[in-house]
Amino acid sequence: MKIKKIIIFILTLLLAVVLAYFSFDTVTQVEQPDKTKLNVHFIDVGQADCMLITTPDDKTMLIDAGNNADGDDVVNYIKKQGIDTIDVLIGTHPHEDHIGGMDDVIKNFNIGKFYMPRAANNTKTFEDVLDAAQEKGLKITAGKAGMNIGLSDSVNAEILAPNSETYKDLNNYSIVVKLTYKQDSFLFMGDAEKQSENEILDKGYDISTDVLKIGHHGSSTSTSENFLKAVSPNDTVICVGKGNDYGHPHKETMKLLKDYGLTVYRTDECGTIIATSDGNGITFNVKPGDYKYHSK
Ligand SMILES: [Zn+2]
């Protein structure tokens, strides 16, 4: 009788330890936002882009996947959100800091639709992505302006760029996506530069947006004043690595954001940023960063 009690006591203790371990793991490593809302995770991948979007009706979209070295981290982050299927995968343009971890993502998840612009890059990274897609029998849809992604019943996702067939700079091929959930909206610029911004303006799209993911890591090649005025965001997000080689974000961009009094969330200061929308207001899980810029 006594032995039985001791065994039950030990088993209970073990169970408590296991439960404590798992809840500790979830809380400290990956924040789990309210899944009944729209969540946009700007995953901190240093000097690179990676955004995970989950909708209230349980659809999932990933825009970019960080550098090659970020593949495992990106896969683990998404898995810890309890996700095994990515309904829409977007590689904004074929630079390593956007599609580096994409092959790992393709290998580790069920993928619905995969969008990339019609642009090639003669690198092993780009080849790896094509190989991973081919091995999975995953077709690549050439994303261009005017396409509706058909992400979910509640959240509209529309492609606003690229608007031309060819560009000098790969950055301008960037697939630009506007996400709208009831009253709330997000605009994801990839690394689109001023040429693409001007084309978007010329097309006359409704680009007024609540949250603007600033183009090209805050480089002065992007975010012209005209474009920023037309978007007229409340909050901005910059995906950028501490002490990067490019001097991002640039002084010109930060000065503009400061002059317009816009809130700046930046992954080099805030880490991973989660914006949550109930369709009638957006909240952030972190405090905003400052207007510090890096000099080249
Ligand atoms: Zn980039």
PDB file of N, CA and C in Angstrom, residues 147-227:
ATOM      1  N   MET A 147      -2.942  40.193 -59.558  1.00  0.00           N
ATOM      2  CA  MET A 147      -3.388  38.842 -59.181  1.00  0.00           C
ATOM      3  C   MET A 147      -3.977  38.846 -57.781  1.00  0.00           C
ATOM      4  N   ASN A 148      -5.079  38.123 -57.615  1.00  0.00           N
ATOM      5  CA  ASN A 148      -5.589  37.900 -56.269  1.00  0.00           C
ATOM      6  C   ASN A 148      -5.155  36.511 -55.826  1.00  0.00           C
ATOM      7  N   ILE A 149      -4.536  36.460 -54.652  1.00  0.00           N
ATOM      8  CA  ILE A 149      -3.921  35.222 -54.202  1.00  0.00           C
ATOM      9  C   ILE A 149      -4.953  34.212 -53.710  1.00  0.00           C
ATOM     10  N   GLY A 150      -6.122  34.680 -53.295  1.00  0.00           N
ATOM     11  CA  GLY A 150      -7.143  33.756 -52.798  1.00  0.00           C
ATOM     12  C   GLY A 150      -6.694  33.039 -51.545  1.00  0.00           C
ATOM     13  N   LEU A 151      -6.173  33.803 -50.592  1.00  0.00           N
ATOM     14  CA  LEU A 151      -5.619  33.216 -49.360  1.00  0.00           C
ATOM     15  C   LEU A 151      -6.712  32.628 -48.476  1.00  0.00           C
ATOM     16  N   SER A 152      -7.737  33.409 -48.207  1.00  0.00           N
ATOM     17  CA  SER A 152      -8.768  32.926 -47.283  1.00  0.00           C
ATOM     18  C   SER A 152     -10.073  33.668 -47.545  1.00  0.00           C
ATOM     19  N   ASP A 153     -11.174  33.181 -46.920  1.00  0.00           N
ATOM     20  CA  ASP A 153     -12.473  33.834 -47.116  1.00  0.00           C
ATOM     21  C   ASP A 153     -12.504  35.199 -46.442  1.00  0.00           C
ATOM     22  N   SER A 154     -11.761  35.329 -45.329  1.00  0.00           N
ATOM     23  CA  SER A 154     -11.861  36.568 -44.550  1.00  0.00           C
ATOM     24  C   SER A 154     -10.765  37.583 -44.855  1.00  0.00           C
ATOM     25  N   VAL A 155      -9.607  37.088 -45.310  1.00  0.00           N
ATOM     26  CA  VAL A 155      -8.479  37.989 -45.527  1.00  0.00           C
ATOM     27  C   VAL A 155      -8.132  38.040 -47.014  1.00  0.00           C
ATOM     28  N   ASN A 156      -8.172  39.244 -47.568  1.00  0.00           N
ATOM     29  CA  ASN A 156      -7.877  39.407 -48.990  1.00  0.00           C
ATOM     30  C   ASN A 156      -6.384  39.660 -49.185  1.00  0.00           C
ATOM     31  N   ALA A 157      -5.787  38.960 -50.152  1.00  0.00           N
ATOM     32  CA  ALA A 157      -4.364  39.153 -50.443  1.00  0.00           C
ATOM     33  C   ALA A 157      -4.202  39.412 -51.928  1.00  0.00           C
ATOM     34  N   GLU A 158      -3.685  40.600 -52.264  1.00  0.00           N
ATOM     35  CA  GLU A 158      -3.581  41.006 -53.656  1.00  0.00           C
ATOM     36  C   GLU A 158      -2.144  41.385 -53.998  1.00  0.00           C
ATOM     37  N   ILE A 159      -1.711  41.012 -55.201  1.00  0.00           N
ATOM     38  CA  ILE A 159      -0.355  41.369 -55.637  1.00  0.00           C
ATOM     39  C   ILE A 159      -0.403  42.708 -56.384  1.00  0.00           C
ATOM     40  N   LEU A 160       0.437  43.669 -55.957  1.00  0.00           N
ATOM     41  CA  LEU A 160       0.451  45.011 -56.572  1.00  0.00           C
ATOM     42  C   LEU A 160       1.680  45.242 -57.453  1.00  0.00           C
ATOM     43  N   ALA A 161       2.669  44.376 -57.382  1.00  0.00           N
ATOM     44  CA  ALA A 161       3.882  44.491 -58.212  1.00  0.00           C
ATOM     45  C   ALA A 161       4.521  43.095 -58.276  1.00  0.00           C
ATOM     46  N   PRO A 162       5.313  42.801 -59.292  1.00  0.00           N
ATOM     47  CA  PRO A 162       5.860  43.687 -60.338  1.00  0.00           C
ATOM     48  C   PRO A 162       4.837  44.040 -61.429  1.00  0.00           C
ATOM     49  N   ASN A 163       5.014  45.250 -61.988  1.00  0.00           N
ATOM     50  CA  ASN A 163       4.136  45.732 -63.048  1.00  0.00           C
ATOM     51  C   ASN A 163       4.775  45.663 -64.434  1.00  0.00           C
ATOM     52  N   SER A 164       6.098  45.399 -64.484  1.00  0.00           N
ATOM     53  CA  SER A 164       6.769  45.289 -65.784  1.00  0.00           C
ATOM     54  C   SER A 164       7.301  43.873 -65.986  1.00  0.00           C
ATOM     55  N   GLU A 165       7.672  43.573 -67.228  1.00  0.00           N
ATOM     56  CA  GLU A 165       8.220  42.247 -67.541  1.00  0.00           C
ATOM     57  C   GLU A 165       9.690  42.148 -67.176  1.00  0.00           C
ATOM     58  N   THR A 166      10.432  43.248 -67.404  1.00  0.00           N
ATOM     59  CA  THR A 166      11.872  43.206 -67.117  1.00  0.00           C
ATOM     60  C   THR A 166      12.329  44.450 -66.353  1.00  0.00           C
ATOM     61  N   TYR A 167      13.345  44.241 -65.514  1.00  0.00           N
ATOM     62  CA  TYR A 167      13.966  45.324 -64.756  1.00  0.00           C
ATOM     63  C   TYR A 167      15.481  45.142 -64.786  1.00  0.00           C
ATOM     64  N   LYS A 168      16.203  46.244 -64.570  1.00  0.00           N
ATOM     65  CA  LYS A 168      17.662  46.153 -64.471  1.00  0.00           C
ATOM     66  C   LYS A 168      18.063  45.480 -63.174  1.00  0.00           C
ATOM     67  N   ASP A 169      17.368  45.858 -62.089  1.00  0.00           N
ATOM     68  CA  ASP A 169      17.740  45.379 -60.758  1.00  0.00           C
ATOM     69  C   ASP A 169      16.759  44.305 -60.282  1.00  0.00           C
ATOM     70  N   LEU A 170      17.296  43.193 -59.784  1.00  0.00           N
ATOM     71  CA  LEU A 170      16.432  42.104 -59.301  1.00  0.00           C
ATOM     72  C   LEU A 170      15.442  42.571 -58.234  1.00  0.00           C
ATOM     73  N   ASN A 171      15.858  43.556 -57.411  1.00  0.00           N
ATOM     74  CA  ASN A 171      14.986  44.034 -56.327  1.00  0.00           C
ATOM     75  C   ASN A 171      13.615  44.475 -56.838  1.00  0.00           C
ATOM     76  N   ASN A 172      13.617  45.081 -58.047  1.00  0.00           N
ATOM     77  CA  ASN A 172      12.355  45.611 -58.572  1.00  0.00           C
ATOM     78  C   ASN A 172      11.397  44.536 -59.071  1.00  0.00           C
ATOM     79  N   TYR A 173      11.864  43.296 -59.178  1.00  0.00           N
ATOM     80  CA  TYR A 173      10.969  42.183 -59.492  1.00  0.00           C
ATOM     81  C   TYR A 173      10.133  41.788 -58.268  1.00  0.00           C
ATOM     82  N   SER A 174      10.477  42.359 -57.109  1.00  0.00           N
ATOM     83  CA  SER A 174       9.820  41.955 -55.861  1.00  0.00           C
ATOM     84  C   SER A 174       8.301  41.889 -55.979  1.00  0.00           C
ATOM     85  N   ILE A 175       7.749  40.769 -55.516  1.00  0.00           N
ATOM     86  CA  ILE A 175       6.292  40.644 -55.419  1.00  0.00           C
ATOM     87  C   ILE A 175       5.848  41.480 -54.217  1.00  0.00           C
ATOM     88  N   VAL A 176       4.997  42.464 -54.476  1.00  0.00           N
ATOM     89  CA  VAL A 176       4.462  43.323 -53.417  1.00  0.00           C
ATOM     90  C   VAL A 176       3.039  42.861 -53.115  1.00  0.00           C
ATOM     91  N   VAL A 177       2.741  42.645 -51.829  1.00  0.00           N
ATOM     92  CA  VAL A 177       1.438  42.095 -51.459  1.00  0.00           C
ATOM     93  C   VAL A 177       0.705  43.028 -50.490  1.00  0.00           C
ATOM     94  N   LYS A 178      -0.570  43.266 -50.784  1.00  0.00           N
ATOM     95  CA  LYS A 178      -1.415  43.990 -49.828  1.00  0.00           C
ATOM     96  C   LYS A 178      -2.421  43.017 -49.230  1.00  0.00           C
ATOM     97  N   LEU A 179      -2.449  43.035 -47.887  1.00  0.00           N
ATOM     98  CA  LEU A 179      -3.320  42.136 -47.135  1.00  0.00           C
ATOM     99  C   LEU A 179      -4.405  42.973 -46.477  1.00  0.00           C
ATOM    100  N   THR A 180      -5.658  42.595 -46.650  1.00  0.00           N
ATOM    101  CA  THR A 180      -6.742  43.376 -46.036  1.00  0.00           C
ATOM    102  C   THR A 180      -7.663  42.455 -45.241  1.00  0.00           C
ATOM    103  N   TYR A 181      -7.892  42.813 -43.968  1.00  0.00           N
ATOM    104  CA  TYR A 181      -8.819  42.077 -43.113  1.00  0.00           C
ATOM    105  C   TYR A 181      -9.785  43.099 -42.523  1.00  0.00           C
ATOM    106  N   LYS A 182     -11.014  43.102 -43.021  1.00  0.00           N
ATOM    107  CA  LYS A 182     -12.011  44.108 -42.629  1.00  0.00           C
ATOM    108  C   LYS A 182     -11.408  45.507 -42.730  1.00  0.00           C
ATOM    109  N   GLN A 183     -11.270  46.221 -41.579  1.00  0.00           N
ATOM    110  CA  GLN A 183     -10.767  47.610 -41.618  1.00  0.00           C
ATOM    111  C   GLN A 183      -9.235  47.695 -41.627  1.00  0.00           C
ATOM    112  N   ASP A 184      -8.550  46.580 -41.419  1.00  0.00           N
ATOM    113  CA  ASP A 184      -7.091  46.618 -41.234  1.00  0.00           C
ATOM    114  C   ASP A 184      -6.338  46.129 -42.469  1.00  0.00           C
ATOM    115  N   SER A 185      -5.156  46.739 -42.702  1.00  0.00           N
ATOM    116  CA  SER A 185      -4.387  46.320 -43.874  1.00  0.00           C
ATOM    117  C   SER A 185      -2.878  46.395 -43.645  1.00  0.00           C
ATOM    118  N   PHE A 186      -2.178  45.571 -44.410  1.00  0.00           N
ATOM    119  CA  PHE A 186      -0.716  45.475 -44.352  1.00  0.00           C
ATOM    120  C   PHE A 186      -0.186  45.519 -45.777  1.00  0.00           C
ATOM    121  N   LEU A 187       0.956  46.200 -45.964  1.00  0.00           N
ATOM    122  CA  LEU A 187       1.581  46.227 -47.285  1.00  0.00           C
ATOM    123  C   LEU A 187       3.016  45.722 -47.160  1.00  0.00           C
ATOM    124  N   PHE A 188       3.317  44.642 -47.893  1.00  0.00           N
ATOM    125  CA  PHE A 188       4.633  44.005 -47.827  1.00  0.00           C
ATOM    126  C   PHE A 188       5.400  44.326 -49.107  1.00  0.00           C
ATOM    127  N   MET A 189       6.488  45.070 -48.971  1.00  0.00           N
ATOM    128  CA  MET A 189       7.181  45.622 -50.140  1.00  0.00           C
ATOM    129  C   MET A 189       8.313  44.755 -50.682  1.00  0.00           C
ATOM    130  N   GLY A 190       8.703  43.686 -49.992  1.00  0.00           N
ATOM    131  CA  GLY A 190       9.912  42.973 -50.413  1.00  0.00           C
ATOM    132  C   GLY A 190      11.068  43.956 -50.470  1.00  0.00           C
ATOM    133  N   ASP A 191      11.865  43.901 -51.559  1.00  0.00           N
ATOM    134  CA  ASP A 191      12.956  44.872 -51.728  1.00  0.00           C
ATOM    135  C   ASP A 191      12.648  45.839 -52.875  1.00  0.00           C
ATOM    136  N   ALA A 192      11.358  46.014 -53.193  1.00  0.00           N
ATOM    137  CA  ALA A 192      10.964  46.893 -54.302  1.00  0.00           C
ATOM    138  C   ALA A 192      11.560  48.288 -54.109  1.00  0.00           C
ATOM    139  N   GLU A 193      12.094  48.842 -55.204  1.00  0.00           N
ATOM    140  CA  GLU A 193      12.723  50.159 -55.128  1.00  0.00           C
ATOM    141  C   GLU A 193      11.803  51.220 -55.726  1.00  0.00           C
ATOM    142  N   LYS A 194      12.334  52.438 -55.832  1.00  0.00           N
ATOM    143  CA  LYS A 194      11.489  53.568 -56.232  1.00  0.00           C
ATOM    144  C   LYS A 194      10.831  53.375 -57.603  1.00  0.00           C
ATOM    145  N   GLN A 195      11.531  52.708 -58.535  1.00  0.00           N
ATOM    146  CA  GLN A 195      10.947  52.455 -59.856  1.00  0.00           C
ATOM    147  C   GLN A 195       9.635  51.670 -59.734  1.00  0.00           C
ATOM    148  N   SER A 196       9.659  50.634 -58.908  1.00  0.00           N
ATOM    149  CA  SER A 196       8.453  49.825 -58.723  1.00  0.00           C
ATOM    150  C   SER A 196       7.388  50.618 -57.954  1.00  0.00           C
ATOM    151  N   GLU A 197       7.816  51.396 -56.970  1.00  0.00           N
ATOM    152  CA  GLU A 197       6.864  52.237 -56.220  1.00  0.00           C
ATOM    153  C   GLU A 197       6.122  53.170 -57.179  1.00  0.00           C
ATOM    154  N   ASN A 198       6.888  53.784 -58.111  1.00  0.00           N
ATOM    155  CA  ASN A 198       6.265  54.705 -59.072  1.00  0.00           C
ATOM    156  C   ASN A 198       5.276  53.991 -59.973  1.00  0.00           C
ATOM    157  N   GLU A 199       5.619  52.760 -60.364  1.00  0.00           N
ATOM    158  CA  GLU A 199       4.688  51.986 -61.201  1.00  0.00           C
ATOM    159  C   GLU A 199       3.401  51.672 -60.440  1.00  0.00           C
ATOM    160  N   ILE A 200       3.554  51.349 -59.153  1.00  0.00           N
ATOM    161  CA  ILE A 200       2.365  51.050 -58.333  1.00  0.00           C
ATOM    162  C   ILE A 200       1.485  52.303 -58.234  1.00  0.00           C
ATOM    163  N   LEU A 201       2.133  53.448 -58.033  1.00  0.00           N
ATOM    164  CA  LEU A 201       1.384  54.717 -57.959  1.00  0.00           C
ATOM    165  C   LEU A 201       0.676  54.999 -59.281  1.00  0.00           C
ATOM    166  N   ASP A 202       1.395  54.780 -60.406  1.00  0.00           N
ATOM    167  CA  ASP A 202       0.813  55.041 -61.733  1.00  0.00           C
ATOM    168  C   ASP A 202      -0.409  54.178 -62.005  1.00  0.00           C
ATOM    169  N   LYS A 203      -0.401  52.950 -61.472  1.00  0.00           N
ATOM    170  CA  LYS A 203      -1.524  52.031 -61.702  1.00  0.00           C
ATOM    171  C   LYS A 203      -2.789  52.459 -60.967  1.00  0.00           C
ATOM    172  N   GLY A 204      -2.610  53.333 -59.969  1.00  0.00           N
ATOM    173  CA  GLY A 204      -3.776  53.842 -59.240  1.00  0.00           C
ATOM    174  C   GLY A 204      -4.404  52.862 -58.270  1.00  0.00           C
ATOM    175  N   TYR A 205      -3.641  51.886 -57.795  1.00  0.00           N
ATOM    176  CA  TYR A 205      -4.159  50.958 -56.779  1.00  0.00           C
ATOM    177  C   TYR A 205      -4.480  51.718 -55.488  1.00  0.00           C
ATOM    178  N   ASP A 206      -5.419  51.181 -54.731  1.00  0.00           N
ATOM    179  CA  ASP A 206      -5.661  51.733 -53.399  1.00  0.00           C
ATOM    180  C   ASP A 206      -4.560  51.197 -52.485  1.00  0.00           C
ATOM    181  N   ILE A 207      -3.570  52.045 -52.204  1.00  0.00           N
ATOM    182  CA  ILE A 207      -2.448  51.542 -51.401  1.00  0.00           C
ATOM    183  C   ILE A 207      -2.433  52.123 -49.986  1.00  0.00           C
ATOM    184  N   SER A 208      -3.455  52.857 -49.614  1.00  0.00           N
ATOM    185  CA  SER A 208      -3.473  53.349 -48.231  1.00  0.00           C
ATOM    186  C   SER A 208      -3.546  52.131 -47.308  1.00  0.00           C
ATOM    187  N   THR A 209      -2.629  52.099 -46.355  1.00  0.00           N
ATOM    188  CA  THR A 209      -2.414  50.889 -45.559  1.00  0.00           C
ATOM    189  C   THR A 209      -2.080  51.244 -44.112  1.00  0.00           C
ATOM    190  N   ASP A 210      -2.497  50.396 -43.172  1.00  0.00           N
ATOM    191  CA  ASP A 210      -2.201  50.646 -41.754  1.00  0.00           C
ATOM    192  C   ASP A 210      -0.750  50.353 -41.410  1.00  0.00           C
ATOM    193  N   VAL A 211      -0.260  49.188 -41.845  1.00  0.00           N
ATOM    194  CA  VAL A 211       1.114  48.795 -41.506  1.00  0.00           C
ATOM    195  C   VAL A 211       1.924  48.596 -42.790  1.00  0.00           C
ATOM    196  N   LEU A 212       3.011  49.345 -42.914  1.00  0.00           N
ATOM    197  CA  LEU A 212       3.872  49.231 -44.097  1.00  0.00           C
ATOM    198  C   LEU A 212       5.162  48.516 -43.725  1.00  0.00           C
ATOM    199  N   LYS A 213       5.416  47.351 -44.378  1.00  0.00           N
ATOM    200  CA  LYS A 213       6.726  46.699 -44.240  1.00  0.00           C
ATOM    201  C   LYS A 213       7.614  47.434 -45.227  1.00  0.00           C
ATOM    202  N   ILE A 214       8.500  48.256 -44.687  1.00  0.00           N
ATOM    203  CA  ILE A 214       9.358  49.125 -45.493  1.00  0.00           C
ATOM    204  C   ILE A 214      10.191  48.302 -46.491  1.00  0.00           C
ATOM    205  N   GLY A 215      10.308  48.824 -47.727  1.00  0.00           N
ATOM    206  CA  GLY A 215      11.050  48.113 -48.763  1.00  0.00           C
ATOM    207  C   GLY A 215      12.554  48.094 -48.525  1.00  0.00           C
ATOM    208  N   HIS A 216      13.176  46.972 -48.942  1.00  0.00           N
ATOM    209  CA  HIS A 216      14.634  46.850 -49.002  1.00  0.00           C
ATOM    210  C   HIS A 216      15.348  47.236 -47.702  1.00  0.00           C
ATOM    211  N   HIS A 217      14.868  46.710 -46.582  1.00  0.00           N
ATOM    212  CA  HIS A 217      15.553  46.836 -45.283  1.00  0.00           C
ATOM    213  C   HIS A 217      15.851  48.291 -44.889  1.00  0.00           C
ATOM    214  N   GLY A 218      15.004  49.218 -45.370  1.00  0.00           N
ATOM    215  CA  GLY A 218      15.200  50.635 -45.002  1.00  0.00           C
ATOM    216  C   GLY A 218      16.251  51.331 -45.839  1.00  0.00           C
ATOM    217  N   SER A 219      16.593  50.736 -47.001  1.00  0.00           N
ATOM    218  CA  SER A 219      17.584  51.353 -47.893  1.00  0.00           C
ATOM    219  C   SER A 219      17.026  52.641 -48.515  1.00  0.00           C
ATOM    220  N   SER A 220      17.918  53.574 -48.860  1.00  0.00           N
ATOM    221  CA  SER A 220      17.485  54.829 -49.491  1.00  0.00           C
ATOM    222  C   SER A 220      17.032  54.610 -50.934  1.00  0.00           C
ATOM    223  N   THR A 221      17.244  53.378 -51.463  1.00  0.00           N
ATOM    224  CA  THR A 221      16.773  53.070 -52.821  1.00  0.00           C
ATOM    225  C   THR A 221      15.249  52.937 -52.850  1.00  0.00           C
ATOM    226  N   SER A 222      14.637  52.815 -51.666  1.00  0.00           N
ATOM    227  CA  SER A 222      13.185  52.596 -51.581  1.00  0.00           C
ATOM    228  C   SER A 222      12.542  53.674 -50.701  1.00  0.00           C
ATOM    229  N   THR A 223      11.220  53.602 -50.581  1.00  0.00           N
ATOM    230  CA  THR A 223      10.434  54.503 -49.733  1.00  0.00           C
ATOM    231  C   THR A 223      10.595  55.970 -50.149  1.00  0.00           C
ATOM    232  N   SER A 224      10.140  56.284 -51.360  1.00  0.00           N
ATOM    233  CA  SER A 224      10.120  57.689 -51.789  1.00  0.00           C
ATOM    234  C   SER A 224       9.023  58.406 -51.006  1.00  0.00           C
ATOM    235  N   GLU A 225       9.179  59.711 -50.864  1.00  0.00           N
ATOM    236  CA  GLU A 225       8.216  60.467 -50.060  1.00  0.00           C
ATOM    237  C   GLU A 225       6.802  60.385 -50.648  1.00  0.00           C
ATOM    238  N   ASN A 226       6.714  60.463 -51.981  1.00  0.00           N
ATOM    239  CA  ASN A 226       5.405  60.374 -52.643  1.00  0.00           C
ATOM    240  C   ASN A 226       4.699  59.073 -52.312  1.00  0.00           C
ATOM    241  N   PHE A 227       5.474  58.000 -52.353  1.00  0.00           N
ATOM    242  CA  PHE A 227       4.910  56.680 -52.092  1.00  0.00           C
ATOM    243  C   PHE A 227       4.438  56.593 -50.637  1.00  0.00           C
TER     244      PHE A 227
END
